[in-house]
mmCIF file of C-alpha atoms and ligand atoms in Angstrom:
data_model
loop_
_atom_site.group_PDB
_atom_site.id
_atom_site.type_symbol
_atom_site.label_atom_id
_atom_site.label_comp_id
_atom_site.label_asym_id
_atom_site.label_seq_id
_atom_site.Cartn_x
_atom_site.Cartn_y
_atom_site.Cartn_z
ATOM 1 C CA MET K 11 -23.586 31.456 4.188
ATOM 2 C CA ILE K 12 -22.872 27.957 4.767
ATOM 3 C CA LEU K 13 -20.142 26.700 7.184
ATOM 4 C CA VAL K 14 -18.291 23.648 6.655
ATOM 5 C CA THR K 15 -16.375 21.996 9.099
ATOM 6 C CA GLY K 16 -13.461 19.833 9.159
ATOM 7 C CA ALA K 17 -13.321 22.002 5.940
ATOM 8 C CA GLY K 18 -9.511 21.283 5.434
ATOM 9 C CA GLY K 19 -9.852 17.185 4.874
ATOM 10 C CA LYS K 20 -10.990 15.519 1.768
ATOM 11 C CA THR K 21 -14.476 15.430 2.615
ATOM 12 C CA GLY K 22 -14.799 19.428 3.166
ATOM 13 C CA ARG K 23 -12.812 20.278 0.617
ATOM 14 C CA ALA K 24 -14.984 18.254 -2.002
ATOM 15 C CA VAL K 25 -18.495 19.642 -0.402
ATOM 16 C CA ILE K 26 -16.677 22.912 -0.392
ATOM 17 C CA SER K 27 -16.158 22.399 -3.854
ATOM 18 C CA ALA K 28 -19.507 21.372 -4.573
ATOM 19 C CA LEU K 29 -21.288 24.538 -2.548
ATOM 20 C CA VAL K 30 -19.054 26.515 -4.786
ATOM 21 C CA GLN K 31 -20.256 25.131 -8.027
ATOM 22 C CA ARG K 32 -23.817 25.981 -7.069
ATOM 23 C CA GLY K 33 -22.929 29.428 -6.135
ATOM 24 C CA ALA K 34 -23.242 29.282 -2.496
ATOM 25 C CA THR K 35 -21.485 31.715 -0.237
ATOM 26 C CA VAL K 36 -19.145 28.913 1.896
ATOM 27 C CA ARG K 37 -16.755 29.365 4.831
ATOM 28 C CA GLY K 38 -14.849 26.560 6.317
ATOM 29 C CA ILE K 39 -13.055 25.994 9.290
ATOM 30 C CA VAL K 40 -9.490 24.556 9.195
ATOM 31 C CA LYS K 41 -6.612 23.946 11.750
ATOM 32 C CA SER K 42 -3.750 25.245 10.032
ATOM 33 C CA ALA K 43 -2.688 28.811 7.655
ATOM 34 C CA ALA K 44 -1.915 26.128 5.079
ATOM 35 C CA ALA K 45 -5.236 24.707 5.183
ATOM 36 C CA ALA K 46 -7.060 27.729 5.074
ATOM 37 C CA GLU K 47 -4.746 28.826 1.785
ATOM 38 C CA LYS K 48 -6.029 25.478 0.002
ATOM 39 C CA ILE K 49 -9.991 26.002 0.565
ATOM 40 C CA ARG K 50 -9.390 29.554 -0.075
ATOM 41 C CA ALA K 51 -8.157 28.428 -3.580
ATOM 42 C CA LEU K 52 -11.883 26.611 -3.997
ATOM 43 C CA GLY K 53 -13.092 29.947 -3.525
ATOM 44 C CA ALA K 54 -14.200 29.695 0.423
ATOM 45 C CA GLU K 55 -13.638 32.045 3.264
ATOM 46 C CA ALA K 56 -11.543 30.416 5.737
ATOM 47 C CA VAL K 57 -11.459 30.599 9.574
ATOM 48 C CA ILE K 58 -8.375 29.133 11.420
ATOM 49 C CA GLY K 59 -9.768 27.546 14.670
ATOM 50 C CA ASP K 60 -10.149 24.458 16.670
ATOM 51 C CA MET K 61 -13.333 22.557 16.512
ATOM 52 C CA LEU K 62 -13.207 21.638 20.467
ATOM 53 C CA ASN K 63 -12.943 25.109 20.978
ATOM 54 C CA VAL K 64 -16.206 26.565 21.762
ATOM 55 C CA GLU K 65 -14.916 30.394 21.466
ATOM 56 C CA ASP K 66 -13.858 29.389 18.060
ATOM 57 C CA MET K 67 -16.626 27.382 16.885
ATOM 58 C CA ARG K 68 -18.926 30.349 17.389
ATOM 59 C CA ARG K 69 -17.242 32.442 15.608
ATOM 60 C CA ALA K 70 -16.841 30.543 12.478
ATOM 61 C CA ALA K 71 -20.646 30.063 12.828
ATOM 62 C CA THR K 72 -21.450 33.502 13.339
ATOM 63 C CA GLY K 73 -23.913 34.522 10.124
ATOM 64 C CA ALA K 74 -24.079 30.866 9.157
ATOM 65 C CA ARG K 75 -27.526 30.035 7.818
ATOM 66 C CA ALA K 76 -26.357 25.973 8.023
ATOM 67 C CA ILE K 77 -23.251 24.090 9.328
ATOM 68 C CA TYR K 78 -22.344 21.217 7.337
ATOM 69 C CA HIS K 79 -20.388 19.064 10.118
ATOM 70 C CA ILE K 80 -17.995 16.830 9.368
ATOM 71 C CA ALA K 81 -15.753 15.764 12.593
ATOM 72 C CA PRO K 82 -12.027 14.481 11.643
ATOM 73 C CA ASN K 83 -11.380 10.538 10.360
ATOM 74 C CA VAL K 84 -11.680 8.034 13.747
ATOM 75 C CA ASN K 85 -11.312 10.199 15.952
ATOM 76 C CA PRO K 86 -12.173 9.571 19.592
ATOM 77 C CA ASP K 87 -13.582 13.636 20.358
ATOM 78 C CA GLU K 88 -15.920 12.769 17.894
ATOM 79 C CA ILE K 89 -18.464 13.247 20.441
ATOM 80 C CA GLU K 90 -17.350 16.433 21.716
ATOM 81 C CA PHE K 91 -17.211 17.840 17.832
ATOM 82 C CA GLY K 92 -20.077 17.401 17.795
ATOM 83 C CA LYS K 93 -21.454 18.729 20.512
ATOM 84 C CA THR K 94 -19.502 21.843 20.304
ATOM 85 C CA ALA K 95 -20.774 22.252 16.643
ATOM 86 C CA ILE K 96 -24.230 21.889 17.660
ATOM 87 C CA ALA K 97 -23.937 24.452 20.663
ATOM 88 C CA ALA K 98 -22.335 27.218 18.560
ATOM 89 C CA ALA K 99 -25.651 26.514 16.073
ATOM 90 C CA LYS K 100 -27.442 26.655 18.791
ATOM 91 C CA THR K 101 -26.067 30.054 20.101
ATOM 92 C CA GLU K 102 -25.081 31.654 16.468
ATOM 93 C CA GLY K 103 -28.937 31.056 15.519
ATOM 94 C CA VAL K 104 -28.278 28.913 12.749
ATOM 95 C CA GLU K 105 -31.161 27.508 11.351
ATOM 96 C CA ARG K 106 -30.208 24.017 9.790
ATOM 97 C CA PHE K 107 -27.263 21.498 10.724
ATOM 98 C CA VAL K 108 -25.651 18.901 8.283
ATOM 99 C CA PHE K 109 -24.450 15.995 9.781
ATOM 100 C CA HIS K 110 -21.462 14.066 8.507
ATOM 101 C CA SER K 111 -21.921 10.475 9.598
ATOM 102 C CA LEU K 112 -21.746 7.189 7.905
ATOM 103 C CA CYS K 113 -23.408 4.111 7.056
ATOM 104 C CA HIS K 114 -24.837 1.920 9.935
ATOM 105 C CA SER K 115 -23.760 4.194 12.565
ATOM 106 C CA GLN K 116 -25.938 1.759 14.684
ATOM 107 C CA ILE K 117 -23.256 -0.662 14.977
ATOM 108 C CA GLU K 118 -21.955 -0.810 18.439
ATOM 109 C CA ALA K 119 -18.457 -2.871 17.620
ATOM 110 C CA LEU K 120 -17.405 -0.175 16.047
ATOM 111 C CA PRO K 121 -16.501 2.661 18.266
ATOM 112 C CA ASN K 122 -16.540 4.985 15.147
ATOM 113 C CA HIS K 123 -20.090 4.257 14.504
ATOM 114 C CA TRP K 124 -20.813 4.162 17.995
ATOM 115 C CA TRP K 125 -19.799 7.673 18.549
ATOM 116 C CA LYS K 126 -21.136 9.043 15.562
ATOM 117 C CA LEU K 127 -24.872 7.422 16.531
ATOM 118 C CA ARG K 128 -24.717 9.466 20.121
ATOM 119 C CA VAL K 129 -23.908 12.560 17.781
ATOM 120 C CA GLU K 130 -27.009 11.782 15.959
ATOM 121 C CA GLU K 131 -28.766 11.761 19.048
ATOM 122 C CA LYS K 132 -26.993 15.015 20.351
ATOM 123 C CA ILE K 133 -28.946 16.409 16.819
ATOM 124 C CA LYS K 134 -32.431 15.304 17.475
ATOM 125 C CA GLU K 135 -32.383 16.645 20.951
ATOM 126 C CA SER K 136 -31.125 19.745 19.834
ATOM 127 C CA GLY K 137 -34.021 21.288 18.039
ATOM 128 C CA LEU K 138 -32.160 22.117 15.321
ATOM 129 C CA ASN K 139 -33.537 21.793 11.627
ATOM 130 C CA PHE K 140 -31.454 18.555 10.525
ATOM 131 C CA THR K 141 -30.622 15.998 8.134
ATOM 132 C CA ILE K 142 -28.089 13.087 8.613
ATOM 133 C CA LEU K 143 -26.270 11.706 5.691
ATOM 134 C CA GLN K 144 -24.903 8.177 6.012
ATOM 135 C CA PRO K 145 -22.100 7.094 3.730
ATOM 136 C CA THR K 146 -20.576 4.173 3.041
ATOM 137 C CA PRO K 147 -16.432 3.911 2.513
ATOM 138 C CA TYR K 148 -15.316 6.164 -0.255
ATOM 139 C CA MET K 149 -14.024 4.895 -3.563
ATOM 140 C CA GLN K 150 -10.972 7.418 -3.183
ATOM 141 C CA ASN K 151 -10.266 5.537 -0.328
ATOM 142 C CA VAL K 152 -8.584 3.199 -3.108
ATOM 143 C CA LEU K 153 -6.062 6.267 -4.018
ATOM 144 C CA GLY K 154 -4.362 5.434 -0.162
ATOM 145 C CA GLN K 155 -3.033 2.516 -2.523
ATOM 146 C CA TRP K 156 -1.988 4.724 -5.613
ATOM 147 C CA HIS K 157 1.440 4.656 -4.641
ATOM 148 C CA ASN K 158 1.702 0.807 -4.023
ATOM 149 C CA ILE K 159 -0.257 0.302 -7.632
ATOM 150 C CA MET K 160 2.071 2.721 -9.754
ATOM 151 C CA GLU K 161 5.587 1.777 -7.837
ATOM 152 C CA ARG K 162 5.020 -1.918 -7.141
ATOM 153 C CA GLY K 163 2.329 -3.432 -8.918
ATOM 154 C CA ALA K 164 0.770 -4.311 -5.783
ATOM 155 C CA TYR K 165 -2.652 -3.834 -4.249
ATOM 156 C CA GLU K 166 -2.558 -4.075 -0.734
ATOM 157 C CA ILE K 167 -5.597 -4.871 1.485
ATOM 158 C CA PRO K 168 -5.539 -5.576 5.338
ATOM 159 C CA TYR K 169 -8.582 -8.006 5.279
ATOM 160 C CA GLN K 170 -9.365 -10.837 2.592
ATOM 161 C CA PRO K 171 -10.083 -10.782 -1.016
ATOM 162 C CA THR K 172 -13.659 -12.026 -0.828
ATOM 163 C CA THR K 173 -14.240 -8.904 1.728
ATOM 164 C CA LYS K 174 -17.162 -7.234 0.310
ATOM 165 C CA LEU K 175 -17.795 -3.440 0.000
ATOM 166 C CA GLY K 176 -20.237 -0.735 -1.625
ATOM 167 C CA MET K 177 -18.047 1.881 -1.447
ATOM 168 C CA VAL K 178 -19.424 5.137 -2.903
ATOM 169 C CA ASP K 179 -18.186 8.265 -5.031
ATOM 170 C CA LEU K 180 -17.023 11.161 -2.747
ATOM 171 C CA ALA K 181 -18.038 13.362 -5.571
ATOM 172 C CA ASP K 182 -21.461 12.060 -5.842
ATOM 173 C CA LEU K 183 -21.713 12.027 -1.823
ATOM 174 C CA ALA K 184 -20.563 15.782 -2.099
ATOM 175 C CA GLU K 185 -23.088 16.804 -5.108
ATOM 176 C CA VAL K 186 -25.956 15.272 -2.591
ATOM 177 C CA ALA K 187 -24.250 17.442 0.339
ATOM 178 C CA ALA K 188 -24.275 20.360 -1.486
ATOM 179 C CA LYS K 189 -28.296 19.631 -2.868
ATOM 180 C CA VAL K 190 -29.232 19.539 0.570
ATOM 181 C CA LEU K 191 -27.730 22.648 1.790
ATOM 182 C CA THR K 192 -28.659 24.659 -0.879
ATOM 183 C CA THR K 193 -32.326 23.323 -0.797
ATOM 184 C CA GLU K 194 -34.423 25.265 1.761
ATOM 185 C CA LYS K 195 -36.845 22.597 3.855
ATOM 186 C CA THR K 196 -37.009 19.647 1.397
ATOM 187 C CA TYR K 197 -34.579 17.414 3.291
ATOM 188 C CA ASP K 198 -34.889 18.684 6.870
ATOM 189 C CA TRP K 199 -35.398 15.894 9.429
ATOM 190 C CA ALA K 200 -34.460 13.176 7.338
ATOM 191 C CA THR K 201 -31.576 10.579 8.059
ATOM 192 C CA TYR K 202 -30.187 9.702 4.616
ATOM 193 C CA GLU K 203 -28.160 6.188 3.915
ATOM 194 C CA LEU K 204 -25.665 7.262 0.935
ATOM 195 C CA ALA K 205 -24.581 3.537 -0.676
ATOM 196 C CA GLY K 206 -22.208 3.106 -3.615
ATOM 197 C CA PRO K 207 -23.871 1.774 -6.484
ATOM 198 C CA GLU K 208 -22.523 -2.061 -6.407
ATOM 199 C CA VAL K 209 -21.250 -4.286 -3.626
ATOM 200 C CA LEU K 210 -17.608 -5.479 -5.017
ATOM 201 C CA THR K 211 -15.142 -8.013 -3.567
ATOM 202 C CA GLN K 212 -11.395 -6.943 -3.278
ATOM 203 C CA HIS K 213 -11.551 -9.528 -6.451
ATOM 204 C CA ASP K 214 -13.943 -6.902 -8.156
ATOM 205 C CA VAL K 215 -11.820 -4.402 -7.359
ATOM 206 C CA LEU K 216 -8.722 -5.923 -8.492
ATOM 207 C CA GLU K 217 -9.959 -6.872 -11.728
ATOM 208 C CA THR K 218 -11.306 -3.468 -12.644
ATOM 209 C CA ILE K 219 -7.476 -2.052 -11.820
ATOM 210 C CA ARG K 220 -5.958 -3.746 -13.968
ATOM 211 C CA ARG K 221 -8.905 -3.729 -16.548
ATOM 212 C CA VAL K 222 -8.311 -0.230 -16.468
ATOM 213 C CA THR K 223 -4.352 0.348 -16.360
ATOM 214 C CA GLY K 224 -3.824 -2.682 -18.606
ATOM 215 C CA ARG K 225 -1.250 -3.820 -15.892
ATOM 216 C CA GLU K 226 -0.885 -7.088 -14.171
ATOM 217 C CA ILE K 227 -1.070 -5.785 -10.400
ATOM 218 C CA ARG K 228 -0.916 -8.534 -7.746
ATOM 219 C CA LEU K 229 -3.132 -8.426 -4.696
ATOM 220 C CA GLU K 230 -1.176 -8.261 -1.506
ATOM 221 C CA ILE K 231 -2.724 -9.107 2.061
ATOM 222 C CA ILE K 232 -0.979 -7.323 5.066
ATOM 223 C CA SER K 233 -2.248 -8.840 8.261
ATOM 224 C CA ARG K 234 -4.599 -6.080 10.637
ATOM 225 C CA GLU K 235 -1.626 -6.758 13.323
ATOM 226 C CA ASP K 236 1.283 -5.383 10.553
ATOM 227 C CA TRP K 237 -1.196 -3.081 9.388
ATOM 228 C CA CYS K 238 -1.625 -1.847 12.948
ATOM 229 C CA ASN K 239 1.920 -1.736 13.875
ATOM 230 C CA ARG K 240 2.716 0.374 10.384
ATOM 231 C CA ALA K 241 -0.152 2.878 11.226
ATOM 232 C CA ARG K 242 1.581 3.593 14.939
ATOM 233 C CA LYS K 243 5.155 4.156 13.174
ATOM 234 C CA GLY K 244 3.329 6.648 11.090
ATOM 235 C CA GLY K 245 1.867 7.861 14.231
ATOM 236 C CA MET K 246 -1.395 7.227 14.304
ATOM 237 C CA ALA K 247 -3.032 7.299 17.921
ATOM 238 C CA GLU K 248 -3.468 4.029 20.023
ATOM 239 C CA ARG K 249 -6.953 4.700 20.106
ATOM 240 C CA ALA K 250 -7.523 4.750 16.262
ATOM 241 C CA VAL K 251 -5.765 2.061 15.544
ATOM 242 C CA GLU K 252 -7.650 -0.183 18.019
ATOM 243 C CA VAL K 253 -10.521 1.480 15.755
ATOM 244 C CA PHE K 254 -9.121 0.770 12.367
ATOM 245 C CA TYR K 255 -8.309 -2.817 13.900
ATOM 246 C CA LYS K 256 -12.259 -3.584 14.792
ATOM 247 C CA MET K 257 -13.441 -2.003 11.413
ATOM 248 C CA PHE K 258 -11.350 -4.318 9.198
ATOM 249 C CA GLY K 259 -12.222 -7.287 11.130
ATOM 250 C CA PHE K 260 -15.983 -6.289 10.714
ATOM 251 C CA MET K 261 -15.721 -5.686 7.407
ATOM 252 C CA GLU K 262 -13.753 -9.193 6.340
ATOM 253 C CA GLU K 263 -16.276 -11.033 8.813
ATOM 254 C CA TYR K 264 -19.888 -9.208 7.388
ATOM 255 C CA GLY K 265 -19.009 -6.857 4.422
ATOM 256 C CA PHE K 266 -19.596 -3.222 4.580
ATOM 257 C CA TRP K 267 -22.686 -1.742 1.680
ATOM 258 C CA GLY K 268 -26.027 -0.394 1.962
ATOM 259 C CA ASN K 269 -28.958 0.004 -0.739
ATOM 260 C CA PRO K 270 -27.875 2.414 -3.188
ATOM 261 C CA GLY K 271 -31.645 3.562 -3.936
ATOM 262 C CA VAL K 272 -31.390 6.729 -1.779
ATOM 263 C CA LEU K 273 -28.386 8.232 -3.175
ATOM 264 C CA ASP K 274 -30.126 8.192 -7.009
ATOM 265 C CA TRP K 275 -32.705 9.657 -5.769
ATOM 266 C CA LEU K 276 -30.984 12.581 -4.232
ATOM 267 C CA LEU K 277 -28.653 12.546 -7.361
ATOM 268 C CA GLY K 278 -31.380 12.452 -9.674
ATOM 269 C CA ARG K 279 -29.032 10.047 -11.854
ATOM 270 C CA PRO K 280 -27.443 6.729 -11.138
ATOM 271 C CA ALA K 281 -24.852 7.130 -8.770
ATOM 272 C CA ARG K 282 -21.085 6.568 -10.019
ATOM 273 C CA ARG K 283 -20.145 3.046 -10.380
ATOM 274 C CA PHE K 284 -16.329 2.172 -9.165
ATOM 275 C CA GLU K 285 -15.101 1.240 -12.790
ATOM 276 C CA GLU K 286 -16.047 4.574 -14.303
ATOM 277 C CA TRP K 287 -14.943 7.010 -11.337
ATOM 278 C CA PHE K 288 -11.471 4.563 -11.541
ATOM 279 C CA ASN K 289 -11.427 4.996 -14.938
ATOM 280 C CA GLY K 290 -11.935 9.035 -14.732
ATOM 281 C CA VAL K 291 -8.575 8.700 -11.775
ATOM 282 C CA TRP K 292 -6.425 7.029 -14.637
ATOM 283 C CA LYS K 293 -6.839 9.570 -17.479
ATOM 284 C CA SER K 294 -6.620 12.450 -14.872
ATOM 285 C CA ARG K 295 -3.534 10.631 -13.378
ATOM 286 C CA ALA K 296 -1.634 8.547 -15.418
HETATM 287 N N1 NAP D 328 -13.378 7.632 4.566
HETATM 288 C C1 NAP D 328 -14.342 7.189 4.476
HETATM 289 O O1 NAP D 328 -14.734 6.215 3.514
HETATM 290 C C2 NAP D 328 -15.449 7.505 5.189
HETATM 291 C C3 NAP D 328 -16.818 7.185 4.487
HETATM 292 C C4 NAP D 328 -17.980 7.721 5.346
HETATM 293 C C5 NAP D 328 -17.912 8.562 6.239
HETATM 294 N N2 NAP D 328 -16.716 9.059 6.397
HETATM 295 C C6 NAP D 328 -16.353 10.300 7.720
HETATM 296 O O2 NAP D 328 -15.991 11.382 6.675
HETATM 297 C C7 NAP D 328 -15.089 12.023 8.126
HETATM 298 C C8 NAP D 328 -14.190 13.089 6.923
HETATM 299 O O3 NAP D 328 -13.135 11.823 6.768
HETATM 300 P P1 NAP D 328 -11.857 12.836 6.076
HETATM 301 O O4 NAP D 328 -11.034 11.336 6.052
HETATM 302 O O5 NAP D 328 -12.184 13.853 5.126
HETATM 303 O O6 NAP D 328 -11.799 13.426 7.361
HETATM 304 P P2 NAP D 328 -9.953 13.890 7.321
HETATM 305 O O7 NAP D 328 -9.278 14.062 6.689
HETATM 306 O O8 NAP D 328 -9.799 13.610 9.209
HETATM 307 O O9 NAP D 328 -10.229 15.585 7.931
HETATM 308 C C9 NAP D 328 -10.732 15.874 9.020
HETATM 309 C C10 NAP D 328 -10.045 17.751 8.730
HETATM 310 O O10 NAP D 328 -10.355 18.429 10.348
HETATM 311 C C11 NAP D 328 -8.778 18.822 10.482
HETATM 312 N N3 NAP D 328 -9.069 18.904 11.694
HETATM 313 C C12 NAP D 328 -8.944 17.775 12.864
HETATM 314 N N4 NAP D 328 -8.998 17.936 14.079
HETATM 315 C C13 NAP D 328 -9.368 19.645 14.165
HETATM 316 C C14 NAP D 328 -9.472 20.336 15.213
HETATM 317 N N5 NAP D 328 -9.622 20.427 16.350
HETATM 318 N N6 NAP D 328 -9.870 21.907 14.866
HETATM 319 C C15 NAP D 328 -10.216 22.015 13.439
HETATM 320 N N7 NAP D 328 -9.600 21.477 12.151
HETATM 321 C C16 NAP D 328 -9.063 20.067 12.606
HETATM 322 C C17 NAP D 328 -8.051 18.293 9.951
HETATM 323 O O11 NAP D 328 -6.537 18.722 9.718
HETATM 324 P P3 NAP D 328 -5.394 17.854 10.744
HETATM 325 O O12 NAP D 328 -4.907 16.932 8.783
HETATM 326 O O13 NAP D 328 -4.308 19.222 9.595
HETATM 327 O O14 NAP D 328 -5.341 17.322 11.386
HETATM 328 C C18 NAP D 328 -8.473 17.629 8.609
HETATM 329 O O15 NAP D 328 -8.461 18.991 7.579
HETATM 330 C C19 NAP D 328 -15.035 11.486 9.106
HETATM 331 O O16 NAP D 328 -16.014 11.840 10.096
HETATM 332 C C20 NAP D 328 -15.515 9.994 8.882
HETATM 333 O O17 NAP D 328 -15.976 9.075 9.523
HETATM 334 C C21 NAP D 328 -15.767 8.544 5.837
#
C-alpha cells in the first residue's frame, strides 16, 4: 500500500489516479469527509486526519511500503508537515519516502522554495530510501483563469507578458510519480527536476489560448498589490500572500523554467506541450 499525503488537493488526486491506473493499492490522508469521498471515488482508501498531528500521520502510514508526501501549497507549516511525515515513516517502518518538492528549491529569496529545501535536507538525514521530485509550475494553474477566459474574454496575470515559464502538465508529473512509486530500487536516492518541455512567455500562452479557442482573448495585467489585496479578501493568510508577492516578482525578473530532459527520460516519451494540453482541456470542457 502507498500512502499519499495532501491527498485531497489537485496534485494528490492526480497522483492517486495515476497510481490506481498502475494497479497500486493507495491510501490518502485528507482533512475532511468531503475530500475523503472524492479520493474514494478515484479508487483510494481514505484516512481523515491532520497531517500536522503525529498520531494521525502514524495511523495513516500503518502498513504503507511507501509515502508520497505532498504539503499544502505555499503553507508556512511546510517544514512541520515534512518532519511529521518523515517521523511517521520511520516509526511505522515505511521503506520509501518520495517527496513532492519544486524546481529550484535552492532559491533562498522564495520562502516556499527554501522551506522545501529544508524538508529535502531532513529527508536526506532520515536514513529512508528517498526520491525527490521537483516540478516547475503546472499548466493546470492556467485553469484558475478559465472563468475569465470564458466569461470575460480575458487572460489575467500578475506579472509582465514577457515573463517566461516552463510549465509542466500535472498528468505527466503524476505519471512519473506513479512510475517511481511502483518501481523498486531504480529511482532510490535521486532528485529529479521535472520541467515542462518549452519556455513560454505570457504572449505565447495567450496566442495558444486564442488559437485553440478561436476567440479574441485579451491580456489583462493586474498589479501584484491588487492581486494580493484580492487574495487577502478571499481569506488567504498574510504569510502566504507575502510568498506569492515575492514569487510573482521573481518570475517577472528572472523567469522560471528548468531542463526538460529528465522528465522525457522518466516518462519514456516526450512530455506534453502546452498547446496539446490546452487543446485537450478545451475539447473536454467547451
Ligand atoms: N501549483 C504548482 O504549480 C506547483 C508546482 C510545483 C510544486 N507544487 C507543490 O505542489 C504541492 C501541492 O499543491 P496543491 O495545489 O495540489 O495543494 P493543495 O491544493 O493546497 O492541496 C493540499 C491538500 O491538503 C489538505 N490539507 C491542508 N492542510 C492539511 C492538514 N493539516 N492535514 C491534512 N490535509 C491538509 C488541503 O485541504 P483543504 O483544501 O481542505 O485545506 C488540500 O486538500 C505544494 O507543496 C506545492 O508547493 C505546486
